[in-house]
mmCIF file of C-alpha atoms in Angstrom:
data_model
loop_
_atom_site.group_PDB
_atom_site.id
_atom_site.type_symbol
_atom_site.label_atom_id
_atom_site.label_comp_id
_atom_site.label_asym_id
_atom_site.label_seq_id
_atom_site.Cartn_x
_atom_site.Cartn_y
_atom_site.Cartn_z
ATOM 1 C CA MET A 238 -4.307 -21.180 11.886
ATOM 2 C CA SER A 239 -2.041 -18.956 12.445
ATOM 3 C CA ILE A 240 0.284 -18.019 9.152
ATOM 4 C CA ARG A 241 3.455 -16.536 11.706
ATOM 5 C CA GLY A 242 6.590 -17.597 9.643
ATOM 6 C CA GLN A 243 4.348 -20.139 7.176
ATOM 7 C CA ALA A 244 5.531 -18.464 4.068
ATOM 8 C CA HIS A 245 7.874 -16.256 2.776
ATOM 9 C CA ILE A 246 8.738 -13.443 0.181
ATOM 10 C CA VAL A 247 11.650 -14.181 -2.355
ATOM 11 C CA GLY A 248 11.350 -11.925 -4.949
ATOM 12 C CA ALA A 249 9.689 -8.487 -5.467
ATOM 13 C CA PHE A 250 9.760 -6.369 -8.686
ATOM 14 C CA GLU A 251 8.616 -2.328 -8.830
ATOM 15 C CA HIS A 252 8.218 -1.578 -12.322
ATOM 16 C CA PRO A 253 10.480 1.051 -13.395
ATOM 17 C CA LEU A 254 8.441 3.469 -15.263
ATOM 18 C CA ARG A 255 4.829 5.985 -14.245
ATOM 19 C CA ASP A 256 3.909 6.348 -17.501
ATOM 20 C CA LEU A 257 3.424 3.473 -19.856
ATOM 21 C CA PRO A 258 1.894 4.922 -23.324
ATOM 22 C CA GLN A 259 2.910 1.858 -25.245
ATOM 23 C CA HIS A 260 2.111 -0.381 -22.824
ATOM 24 C CA SER A 261 -1.436 -2.784 -22.934
ATOM 25 C CA VAL A 262 -2.316 -3.401 -18.949
ATOM 26 C CA GLN A 263 -1.167 -7.062 -19.875
ATOM 27 C CA GLN A 264 1.929 -6.479 -20.980
ATOM 28 C CA ILE A 265 2.751 -4.782 -17.468
ATOM 29 C CA HIS A 266 1.434 -7.313 -15.591
ATOM 30 C CA ALA A 267 4.323 -9.722 -17.620
ATOM 31 C CA GLU A 268 6.597 -7.830 -17.325
ATOM 32 C CA CYS A 269 6.513 -7.533 -13.314
ATOM 33 C CA ALA A 270 5.537 -11.289 -13.558
ATOM 34 C CA MET A 271 8.972 -12.188 -14.950
ATOM 35 C CA GLY A 272 10.997 -9.008 -12.713
ATOM 36 C CA ALA A 273 10.094 -10.665 -9.346
ATOM 37 C CA LEU A 274 10.444 -14.189 -10.446
ATOM 38 C CA ALA A 275 13.632 -12.979 -12.204
ATOM 39 C CA ASP A 276 14.277 -11.471 -8.335
ATOM 40 C CA ALA A 277 13.791 -14.874 -6.485
ATOM 41 C CA GLY A 278 15.118 -17.447 -9.197
ATOM 42 C CA LEU A 279 12.624 -19.103 -10.003
ATOM 43 C CA SER A 280 9.893 -19.278 -13.329
ATOM 44 C CA ILE A 281 7.251 -18.911 -14.734
ATOM 45 C CA ARG A 282 6.591 -23.026 -14.627
ATOM 46 C CA ASP A 283 7.288 -23.137 -11.246
ATOM 47 C CA VAL A 284 3.946 -20.776 -10.107
ATOM 48 C CA ASP A 285 1.816 -22.916 -9.140
ATOM 49 C CA GLY A 286 -0.647 -20.147 -6.703
ATOM 50 C CA TYR A 287 -1.973 -17.058 -8.610
ATOM 51 C CA PHE A 288 -3.311 -13.733 -6.875
ATOM 52 C CA SER A 289 -4.549 -10.156 -8.512
ATOM 53 C CA THR A 290 -7.374 -8.345 -8.028
ATOM 54 C CA GLY A 291 -9.079 -9.781 -11.294
ATOM 55 C CA GLN A 292 -10.012 -6.632 -12.730
ATOM 56 C CA LEU A 293 -8.524 -7.374 -16.390
ATOM 57 C CA GLY A 294 -10.900 -9.525 -18.229
ATOM 58 C CA PHE A 295 -12.730 -13.219 -16.397
ATOM 59 C CA GLY A 296 -11.249 -12.423 -13.225
ATOM 60 C CA GLY A 297 -7.719 -14.209 -12.174
ATOM 61 C CA VAL A 298 -8.763 -16.451 -15.125
ATOM 62 C CA SER A 299 -7.592 -14.112 -18.159
ATOM 63 C CA LEU A 300 -4.367 -13.316 -17.025
ATOM 64 C CA THR A 301 -3.325 -17.202 -16.039
ATOM 65 C CA GLU A 302 -3.814 -18.017 -19.678
ATOM 66 C CA TYR A 303 -1.767 -14.700 -20.776
ATOM 67 C CA LEU A 304 1.158 -15.680 -18.206
ATOM 68 C CA GLY A 305 0.884 -19.024 -19.028
ATOM 69 C CA LEU A 306 0.270 -20.387 -15.464
ATOM 70 C CA ARG A 307 -2.266 -23.443 -14.580
ATOM 71 C CA PRO A 308 -2.710 -22.735 -10.883
ATOM 72 C CA SER A 309 -4.069 -24.801 -7.859
ATOM 73 C CA CYS A 310 -5.027 -21.741 -6.462
ATOM 74 C CA VAL A 311 -6.690 -18.463 -7.907
ATOM 75 C CA ASP A 312 -7.769 -15.625 -5.437
ATOM 76 C CA ALA A 313 -8.999 -12.203 -7.322
ATOM 77 C CA THR A 314 -10.114 -10.554 -4.159
ATOM 78 C CA PHE A 315 -10.579 -6.334 -4.687
ATOM 79 C CA VAL A 316 -10.945 -4.473 -1.536
ATOM 80 C CA GLY A 317 -9.986 -1.254 -3.317
ATOM 81 C CA GLY A 318 -6.105 0.105 -2.882
ATOM 82 C CA SER A 319 -5.321 -2.631 0.482
ATOM 83 C CA SER A 320 -6.307 -5.182 -2.207
ATOM 84 C CA TYR A 321 -2.468 -6.657 -2.931
ATOM 85 C CA ILE A 322 -1.124 -6.469 0.810
ATOM 86 C CA SER A 323 -4.957 -8.744 0.942
ATOM 87 C CA HIS A 324 -3.176 -10.619 -1.553
ATOM 88 C CA VAL A 325 0.332 -11.555 0.481
ATOM 89 C CA GLY A 326 -1.771 -12.478 3.603
ATOM 90 C CA HIS A 327 -3.902 -14.942 1.421
ATOM 91 C CA ALA A 328 -1.283 -16.187 -0.282
ATOM 92 C CA ALA A 329 0.268 -17.049 3.106
ATOM 93 C CA ALA A 330 -2.538 -19.004 4.617
ATOM 94 C CA ALA A 331 -2.799 -20.691 0.823
ATOM 95 C CA ILE A 332 0.587 -22.345 1.177
ATOM 96 C CA ALA A 333 0.172 -22.955 4.885
ATOM 97 C CA ALA A 334 -2.859 -24.527 3.913
ATOM 98 C CA GLY A 335 -1.324 -26.935 1.203
ATOM 99 C CA LYS A 336 -3.214 -25.372 -1.766
ATOM 100 C CA CYS A 337 0.285 -24.151 -3.119
ATOM 101 C CA LYS A 338 3.690 -23.662 -2.787
ATOM 102 C CA ILE A 339 4.946 -20.854 -5.182
ATOM 103 C CA ALA A 340 2.963 -17.945 -5.260
ATOM 104 C CA LEU A 341 3.151 -15.060 -7.750
ATOM 105 C CA ILE A 342 0.893 -11.898 -6.940
ATOM 106 C CA THR A 343 0.847 -9.137 -9.881
ATOM 107 C CA GLN A 344 -0.512 -5.852 -10.594
ATOM 108 C CA GLY A 345 -0.416 -3.857 -14.457
ATOM 109 C CA ALA A 346 -2.299 -0.432 -14.393
ATOM 110 C CA LYS A 347 -3.077 2.000 -17.340
ATOM 111 C CA VAL A 348 -4.159 5.162 -15.968
ATOM 112 C CA ARG A 349 -2.327 8.670 -16.784
ATOM 113 C CA GLY A 350 -4.107 10.870 -19.318
ATOM 114 C CA VAL A 351 -7.438 8.779 -18.300
ATOM 115 C CA ILE A 352 -10.169 11.379 -16.976
ATOM 116 C CA ARG A 353 -11.986 9.068 -13.840
ATOM 117 C CA GLY A 354 -15.652 8.490 -14.082
ATOM 118 C CA ALA A 355 -18.333 7.958 -11.211
ATOM 119 C CA LYS A 356 -16.751 6.821 -7.770
ATOM 120 C CA HIS A 357 -19.115 3.986 -7.717
ATOM 121 C CA THR A 358 -21.190 1.664 -10.335
ATOM 122 C CA ALA A 359 -24.245 1.993 -10.786
ATOM 123 C CA ASP A 360 -25.205 -1.299 -9.522
ATOM 124 C CA THR A 361 -23.590 -0.870 -6.001
ATOM 125 C CA PRO A 362 -25.700 -0.105 -3.045
ATOM 126 C CA GLU A 363 -24.516 2.998 -2.533
ATOM 127 C CA PHE A 364 -24.727 4.858 -5.768
ATOM 128 C CA PRO A 365 -28.357 6.578 -5.596
ATOM 129 C CA PHE A 366 -27.691 7.785 -2.417
ATOM 130 C CA GLU A 367 -23.934 9.306 -2.921
ATOM 131 C CA THR A 368 -23.373 9.673 -6.557
ATOM 132 C CA VAL A 369 -25.760 12.055 -7.067
ATOM 133 C CA TYR A 370 -24.356 14.183 -4.495
ATOM 134 C CA GLY A 371 -21.469 14.438 -6.386
ATOM 135 C CA GLU A 372 -19.293 12.231 -3.935
ATOM 136 C CA THR A 373 -15.352 11.746 -5.358
ATOM 137 C CA ASN A 374 -12.516 10.295 -3.316
ATOM 138 C CA ALA A 375 -10.565 13.701 -2.337
ATOM 139 C CA GLY A 376 -13.934 14.977 -1.193
ATOM 140 C CA ILE A 377 -14.491 12.645 1.449
ATOM 141 C CA TYR A 378 -11.243 12.650 2.966
ATOM 142 C CA ALA A 379 -11.185 16.104 2.957
ATOM 143 C CA LEU A 380 -14.198 15.719 5.065
ATOM 144 C CA ALA A 381 -11.996 13.458 7.382
ATOM 145 C CA ALA A 382 -9.551 15.947 7.126
ATOM 146 C CA ARG A 383 -11.480 18.952 8.180
ATOM 147 C CA ARG A 384 -13.280 16.813 10.970
ATOM 148 C CA HIS A 385 -10.084 16.097 12.359
ATOM 149 C CA MET A 386 -9.650 19.789 12.283
ATOM 150 C CA HIS A 387 -12.122 20.484 14.393
ATOM 151 C CA GLU A 388 -11.724 17.399 16.648
ATOM 152 C CA TYR A 389 -7.990 17.852 17.229
ATOM 153 C CA GLY A 390 -7.351 21.585 16.077
ATOM 154 C CA THR A 391 -4.613 19.632 13.157
ATOM 155 C CA THR A 392 -3.591 22.620 10.600
ATOM 156 C CA PRO A 393 -3.176 22.580 7.243
ATOM 157 C CA ALA A 394 0.568 22.819 7.865
ATOM 158 C CA GLN A 395 1.040 19.797 9.908
ATOM 159 C CA LEU A 396 -0.640 17.942 6.728
ATOM 160 C CA ALA A 397 1.742 18.940 4.455
ATOM 161 C CA ALA A 398 4.576 18.146 7.028
ATOM 162 C CA VAL A 399 3.813 14.630 5.254
ATOM 163 C CA LYS A 400 4.216 15.689 1.749
ATOM 164 C CA VAL A 401 7.662 17.051 3.252
ATOM 165 C CA ALA A 402 8.581 13.683 4.938
ATOM 166 C CA ALA A 403 7.412 11.919 1.434
ATOM 167 C CA ALA A 404 9.454 13.978 -1.030
ATOM 168 C CA ALA A 405 12.818 14.179 1.293
ATOM 169 C CA TYR A 406 12.743 10.240 0.462
ATOM 170 C CA ALA A 407 11.575 10.844 -3.016
ATOM 171 C CA GLN A 408 14.389 13.287 -3.903
ATOM 172 C CA HIS A 409 17.122 9.901 -3.701
ATOM 173 C CA ASN A 410 14.520 7.522 -5.751
ATOM 174 C CA PRO A 411 15.274 7.923 -9.391
ATOM 175 C CA HIS A 412 12.211 5.888 -10.937
ATOM 176 C CA ALA A 413 9.513 8.512 -8.185
ATOM 177 C CA LEU A 414 7.184 10.077 -10.442
ATOM 178 C CA LEU A 415 7.965 13.327 -8.163
ATOM 179 C CA ARG A 416 11.401 13.549 -7.117
ATOM 180 C CA LYS A 417 11.681 17.264 -6.135
ATOM 181 C CA LEU A 418 11.729 19.255 -2.671
ATOM 182 C CA VAL A 419 8.944 21.016 -1.270
ATOM 183 C CA THR A 420 8.533 23.161 1.900
ATOM 184 C CA ILE A 421 5.239 23.304 4.262
ATOM 185 C CA GLU A 422 4.505 26.561 2.200
ATOM 186 C CA ASP A 423 4.691 24.630 -0.929
ATOM 187 C CA VAL A 424 2.100 22.520 -0.256
ATOM 188 C CA VAL A 425 -0.371 25.039 1.634
ATOM 189 C CA ASN A 426 0.025 27.376 -1.292
ATOM 190 C CA SER A 427 -0.775 24.824 -4.168
ATOM 191 C CA PRO A 428 -4.209 24.514 -5.776
ATOM 192 C CA MET A 429 -6.871 23.696 -3.613
ATOM 193 C CA ILE A 430 -8.182 20.574 -4.298
ATOM 194 C CA ALA A 431 -11.218 20.226 -1.610
ATOM 195 C CA ASP A 432 -10.745 22.365 1.227
ATOM 196 C CA PRO A 433 -9.062 21.772 3.423
ATOM 197 C CA LEU A 434 -6.989 19.228 1.085
ATOM 198 C CA HIS A 435 -4.627 21.090 -1.668
ATOM 199 C CA ARG A 436 -2.888 19.499 -4.386
ATOM 200 C CA LEU A 437 -0.086 18.754 -2.941
ATOM 201 C CA ASP A 438 -1.815 16.757 -0.067
ATOM 202 C CA CYS A 439 -3.088 14.437 -2.565
ATOM 203 C CA CYS A 440 -1.017 11.223 -3.798
ATOM 204 C CA VAL A 441 0.237 10.903 -7.574
ATOM 205 C CA VAL A 442 -1.589 9.051 -10.038
ATOM 206 C CA THR A 443 0.860 6.508 -12.251
ATOM 207 C CA ASP A 444 0.623 3.963 -14.871
ATOM 208 C CA GLY A 445 3.048 0.307 -14.099
ATOM 209 C CA GLY A 446 2.335 -1.662 -11.129
ATOM 210 C CA GLY A 447 4.992 -4.663 -9.364
ATOM 211 C CA ALA A 448 4.882 -8.429 -8.361
ATOM 212 C CA ILE A 449 5.673 -10.609 -5.250
ATOM 213 C CA VAL A 450 6.485 -14.080 -5.166
ATOM 214 C CA VAL A 451 5.861 -15.534 -1.822
ATOM 215 C CA VAL A 452 6.694 -19.806 -1.183
ATOM 216 C CA ALA A 453 6.987 -22.292 1.301
ATOM 217 C CA PRO A 454 9.227 -22.381 4.104
ATOM 218 C CA GLU A 455 11.500 -25.322 2.190
ATOM 219 C CA ILE A 456 11.498 -23.396 -0.600
ATOM 220 C CA ALA A 457 12.859 -20.538 0.643
ATOM 221 C CA ARG A 458 15.954 -22.458 1.993
ATOM 222 C CA ASP A 459 16.196 -23.905 -0.985
ATOM 223 C CA LEU A 460 16.798 -20.640 -2.905
ATOM 224 C CA LYS A 461 20.404 -18.334 -3.009
ATOM 225 C CA ARG A 462 17.981 -15.025 -2.495
ATOM 226 C CA ARG A 463 17.312 -13.540 1.173
ATOM 227 C CA SER A 464 14.115 -13.870 1.700
ATOM 228 C CA VAL A 465 11.179 -11.985 4.194
ATOM 229 C CA LYS A 466 9.155 -13.441 6.483
ATOM 230 C CA VAL A 467 5.281 -13.401 6.584
ATOM 231 C CA LEU A 468 4.530 -12.956 10.842
ATOM 232 C CA GLY A 469 0.950 -11.247 10.634
ATOM 233 C CA HIS A 470 -1.946 -10.672 8.281
ATOM 234 C CA ALA A 471 -4.954 -8.867 9.371
ATOM 235 C CA GLU A 472 -8.323 -7.510 7.519
ATOM 236 C CA ALA A 473 -11.234 -4.827 8.807
ATOM 237 C CA ILE A 474 -14.272 -3.207 7.162
ATOM 238 C CA LYS A 475 -15.176 0.136 8.124
ATOM 239 C CA HIS A 476 -18.978 1.135 7.241
ATOM 240 C CA SER A 477 -21.225 3.598 8.677
ATOM 241 C CA GLY A 478 -23.939 -0.071 9.093
ATOM 242 C CA GLY A 479 -26.397 1.973 10.100
ATOM 243 C CA ARG A 480 -24.746 3.763 12.805
ATOM 244 C CA PRO A 481 -22.591 7.313 12.763
ATOM 245 C CA ASN A 482 -19.035 7.043 11.103
ATOM 246 C CA ASP A 483 -16.526 8.322 12.793
ATOM 247 C CA PHE A 484 -14.442 9.907 9.896
ATOM 248 C CA THR A 485 -11.820 10.429 12.359
ATOM 249 C CA SER A 486 -11.051 7.023 12.236
ATOM 250 C CA THR A 487 -9.192 3.984 10.252
ATOM 251 C CA GLY A 488 -10.037 0.486 10.092
ATOM 252 C CA ALA A 489 -6.465 0.348 11.289
ATOM 253 C CA THR A 490 -8.064 0.515 14.811
ATOM 254 C CA GLN A 491 -8.960 -2.716 14.206
ATOM 255 C CA SER A 492 -6.529 -4.693 11.939
ATOM 256 C CA ALA A 493 -3.135 -3.672 13.505
ATOM 257 C CA PRO A 494 -3.696 -5.066 16.921
ATOM 258 C CA ARG A 495 -5.262 -8.263 15.325
ATOM 259 C CA ALA A 496 -1.817 -8.327 12.808
ATOM 260 C CA LEU A 497 1.039 -7.519 15.446
ATOM 261 C CA ALA A 498 -0.436 -9.649 17.847
ATOM 262 C CA GLU A 499 -0.386 -12.521 15.488
ATOM 263 C CA ALA A 500 3.197 -11.592 14.402
ATOM 264 C CA GLY A 501 4.290 -11.691 18.350
ATOM 265 C CA ILE A 502 5.553 -8.265 18.290
ATOM 266 C CA SER A 503 4.397 -4.692 19.885
ATOM 267 C CA LEU A 504 4.777 -1.222 18.121
ATOM 268 C CA ALA A 505 7.952 -0.547 20.193
ATOM 269 C CA ASP A 506 9.574 -3.880 18.084
ATOM 270 C CA ILE A 507 8.442 -1.816 14.558
ATOM 271 C CA ASP A 508 11.357 -0.341 12.652
ATOM 272 C CA TYR A 509 10.219 0.908 9.267
ATOM 273 C CA ALA A 510 6.305 1.321 8.212
ATOM 274 C CA SER A 511 5.040 1.432 4.622
ATOM 275 C CA ILE A 512 1.295 3.564 4.712
ATOM 276 C CA TYR A 513 -0.611 3.743 2.772
ATOM 277 C CA ASP A 514 -0.715 7.882 1.651
ATOM 278 C CA SER A 515 -3.593 8.435 -0.511
ATOM 279 C CA PHE A 516 -4.006 11.529 1.221
ATOM 280 C CA THR A 517 -1.613 13.817 3.921
ATOM 281 C CA ILE A 518 -4.584 13.203 6.185
ATOM 282 C CA THR A 519 -4.431 9.422 5.757
ATOM 283 C CA VAL A 520 -1.507 9.071 7.046
ATOM 284 C CA ILE A 521 -1.916 11.097 9.758
ATOM 285 C CA MET A 522 -4.956 9.120 11.017
ATOM 286 C CA THR A 523 -3.625 5.844 10.316
ATOM 287 C CA LEU A 524 -0.139 6.713 12.776
ATOM 288 C CA GLU A 525 -3.089 7.171 15.208
ATOM 289 C CA ASP A 526 -4.712 3.949 14.985
ATOM 290 C CA PHE A 527 -1.916 2.006 14.954
ATOM 291 C CA GLY A 528 -0.916 3.745 18.210
ATOM 292 C CA PHE A 529 2.939 5.319 17.381
ATOM 293 C CA CYS A 530 0.898 8.813 18.384
ATOM 294 C CA LYS A 531 -2.327 9.540 20.758
ATOM 295 C CA LYS A 532 -5.571 9.800 18.759
ATOM 296 C CA GLY A 533 -5.307 13.663 17.966
ATOM 297 C CA GLN A 534 -1.711 13.834 18.155
ATOM 298 C CA GLY A 535 -0.757 12.572 14.534
ATOM 299 C CA GLY A 536 -0.564 16.467 13.499
ATOM 300 C CA ALA A 537 1.909 17.271 16.105
ATOM 301 C CA PHE A 538 3.519 14.018 15.649
ATOM 302 C CA VAL A 539 4.536 14.179 11.859
ATOM 303 C CA ALA A 540 5.589 17.866 12.209
ATOM 304 C CA ASP A 541 7.760 17.289 15.104
ATOM 305 C CA GLY A 542 9.948 14.878 12.109
ATOM 306 C CA ALA A 543 8.539 11.397 13.297
ATOM 307 C CA LEU A 544 8.725 10.217 9.687
ATOM 308 C CA ALA A 545 12.337 11.010 8.678
ATOM 309 C CA LEU A 546 15.024 7.977 9.251
ATOM 310 C CA ASP A 547 16.034 9.314 12.391
ATOM 311 C CA GLY A 548 12.266 9.810 13.285
ATOM 312 C CA ALA A 549 10.171 8.103 15.979
ATOM 313 C CA ILE A 550 8.981 6.031 12.732
ATOM 314 C CA PRO A 551 10.409 5.984 9.431
ATOM 315 C CA VAL A 552 7.627 5.772 6.781
ATOM 316 C CA ASN A 553 7.553 5.556 2.975
ATOM 317 C CA THR A 554 11.249 5.858 2.590
ATOM 318 C CA ASP A 555 10.409 5.307 -1.404
ATOM 319 C CA GLY A 556 8.719 8.665 -1.964
ATOM 320 C CA GLY A 557 4.954 6.716 -0.956
ATOM 321 C CA GLY A 558 1.688 7.814 -3.382
ATOM 322 C CA LEU A 559 2.519 11.168 -2.599
ATOM 323 C CA CYS A 560 5.737 11.408 -4.814
ATOM 324 C CA ASN A 561 6.949 7.808 -6.030
ATOM 325 C CA ASN A 562 4.307 5.302 -7.540
ATOM 326 C CA HIS A 563 0.531 4.545 -6.604
ATOM 327 C CA PRO A 564 -0.419 2.657 -10.040
ATOM 328 C CA GLY A 565 -4.132 2.533 -11.070
ATOM 329 C CA TYR A 566 -5.224 3.871 -7.700
ATOM 330 C CA GLN A 567 -4.065 0.649 -5.838
ATOM 331 C CA GLY A 568 -1.125 1.519 -4.049
ATOM 332 C CA GLY A 569 -0.751 -1.410 -1.959
ATOM 333 C CA LEU A 570 2.165 -3.835 -3.604
ATOM 334 C CA VAL A 571 4.204 -0.702 -3.966
ATOM 335 C CA LYS A 572 4.288 -0.865 0.047
ATOM 336 C CA VAL A 573 4.905 -4.217 0.383
ATOM 337 C CA ILE A 574 7.919 -3.807 -1.684
ATOM 338 C CA GLU A 575 9.536 -0.811 -0.694
ATOM 339 C CA ALA A 576 8.860 -2.952 3.103
ATOM 340 C CA VAL A 577 10.537 -5.564 1.637
ATOM 341 C CA ARG A 578 13.737 -3.588 0.395
ATOM 342 C CA GLN A 579 14.153 -2.314 3.761
ATOM 343 C CA LEU A 580 14.083 -5.557 4.904
ATOM 344 C CA ARG A 581 16.810 -7.247 2.675
ATOM 345 C CA GLY A 582 18.817 -3.638 3.056
ATOM 346 C CA GLU A 583 18.363 -3.017 -0.402
ATOM 347 C CA ALA A 584 16.266 -0.023 -0.319
ATOM 348 C CA ASN A 585 18.258 3.510 -1.298
ATOM 349 C CA ALA A 586 22.068 4.070 0.570
ATOM 350 C CA ASN A 587 20.318 7.122 1.627
ATOM 351 C CA THR A 588 16.756 5.753 2.593
ATOM 352 C CA GLN A 589 17.713 2.672 4.297
ATOM 353 C CA VAL A 590 16.813 1.998 8.402
ATOM 354 C CA ARG A 591 19.579 0.791 9.805
ATOM 355 C CA ASP A 592 19.248 -2.812 11.345
ATOM 356 C CA CYS A 593 15.839 -3.006 9.582
ATOM 357 C CA ARG A 594 14.425 -6.258 10.955
ATOM 358 C CA ILE A 595 10.453 -5.816 11.463
ATOM 359 C CA ALA A 596 8.617 -3.170 9.131
ATOM 360 C CA VAL A 597 4.701 -3.581 8.283
ATOM 361 C CA ALA A 598 2.773 -1.982 5.211
ATOM 362 C CA HIS A 599 -0.671 -1.207 5.614
ATOM 363 C CA GLY A 600 -3.352 -0.279 3.197
ATOM 364 C CA THR A 601 -6.817 1.471 3.026
ATOM 365 C CA GLY A 602 -8.745 0.667 -0.071
ATOM 366 C CA GLY A 603 -12.174 2.805 -0.362
ATOM 367 C CA GLY A 604 -12.849 5.860 1.482
ATOM 368 C CA MET A 605 -13.246 7.397 4.615
ATOM 369 C CA SER A 606 -17.385 6.112 3.952
ATOM 370 C CA ARG A 607 -16.660 2.756 3.568
ATOM 371 C CA GLN A 608 -13.093 1.000 3.621
ATOM 372 C CA ALA A 609 -10.699 -2.437 3.569
ATOM 373 C CA SER A 610 -8.149 -1.484 6.100
ATOM 374 C CA VAL A 611 -5.594 -4.037 5.491
ATOM 375 C CA THR A 612 -2.198 -4.530 7.820
ATOM 376 C CA LEU A 613 0.550 -6.655 6.880
ATOM 377 C CA VAL A 614 3.534 -7.755 9.098
ATOM 378 C CA LEU A 615 6.955 -8.946 7.814
ATOM 379 C CA GLY A 616 10.433 -9.840 9.646
ATOM 380 C CA ARG A 617 14.126 -10.022 8.136
ATOM 381 C CA GLU A 618 14.591 -14.119 7.594
ATOM 382 C CA ASP A 619 16.549 -14.358 11.026
ATOM 383 C CA ALA A 620 13.522 -12.336 13.240
#
């Protein structure tokens, strides 16, 4: 069953704050839920489907009680940073199957000032094999960056071009955590985190979150708010599986073509892309794996200005995870929200893509050793 056109996004809200020391996590969820529902012109009583990662309390149950929901459909999928992009696709599928008509997706996080513990918990199968060697997210992406440099000649300056582009957009976002313009020299001269990744090659870590409301087409027609169609969605899990793992590619090689095929579009139809930017190398590899440029040419592609508003494919016009917002180590929801803004024509005037009709949001959850890649294709309501 295809979900193309079977569901619409009618509400979207990004929490305006990035540091919330006085908030509880559940309070952040609630504020985001109310914001997205108000944006849609709906109330909490209208919701019959609820989607979140289930990382607070007893899966999705605790938050449904806190929010006053009695949903007929609940999904607490957790696949790292790409979780919330999965939730949009899952909500669309649930609506298409008649399981619910009005789905609410919420995220809330508080991680500022918290020292993160081990990357893996002791009950995961990889724990005794990897944690003992001190594996970190930055370290595993640094391995990918170094391998990409070895295979294709990618340079630190080319990695830095991704950050420079993000900062150029973030200067126009009043809510972005980092709004200062940076140069290539600023990035390559910032402190080394995991060779070859410098501090400015790494995403920000923020409190906050957001929410999205996905509804059936007949509900969308009755609302005054401009909606965005869900056109395609695909997921892919990439891991070694006992075989050598290519650290220069991502699961987008599988999820992107499937999502585009369901949407019935080609790369040439895409006007805007929200690409997961946990690190600068993540963007370069994902662009290659989508096919925006040939494999190994991503560094030169971004260095030539491809990500700018007048470039080959505008990317992360809110400043992305590198400058704007990355709540709780999971930036997927924010990626969808900016895509919705672009399609509604409601992005910042300085960063609005002209006549934006088709957008993609792509998430990379986990690390390079094992990851969940999720691709979502969205279209303007007249697409």
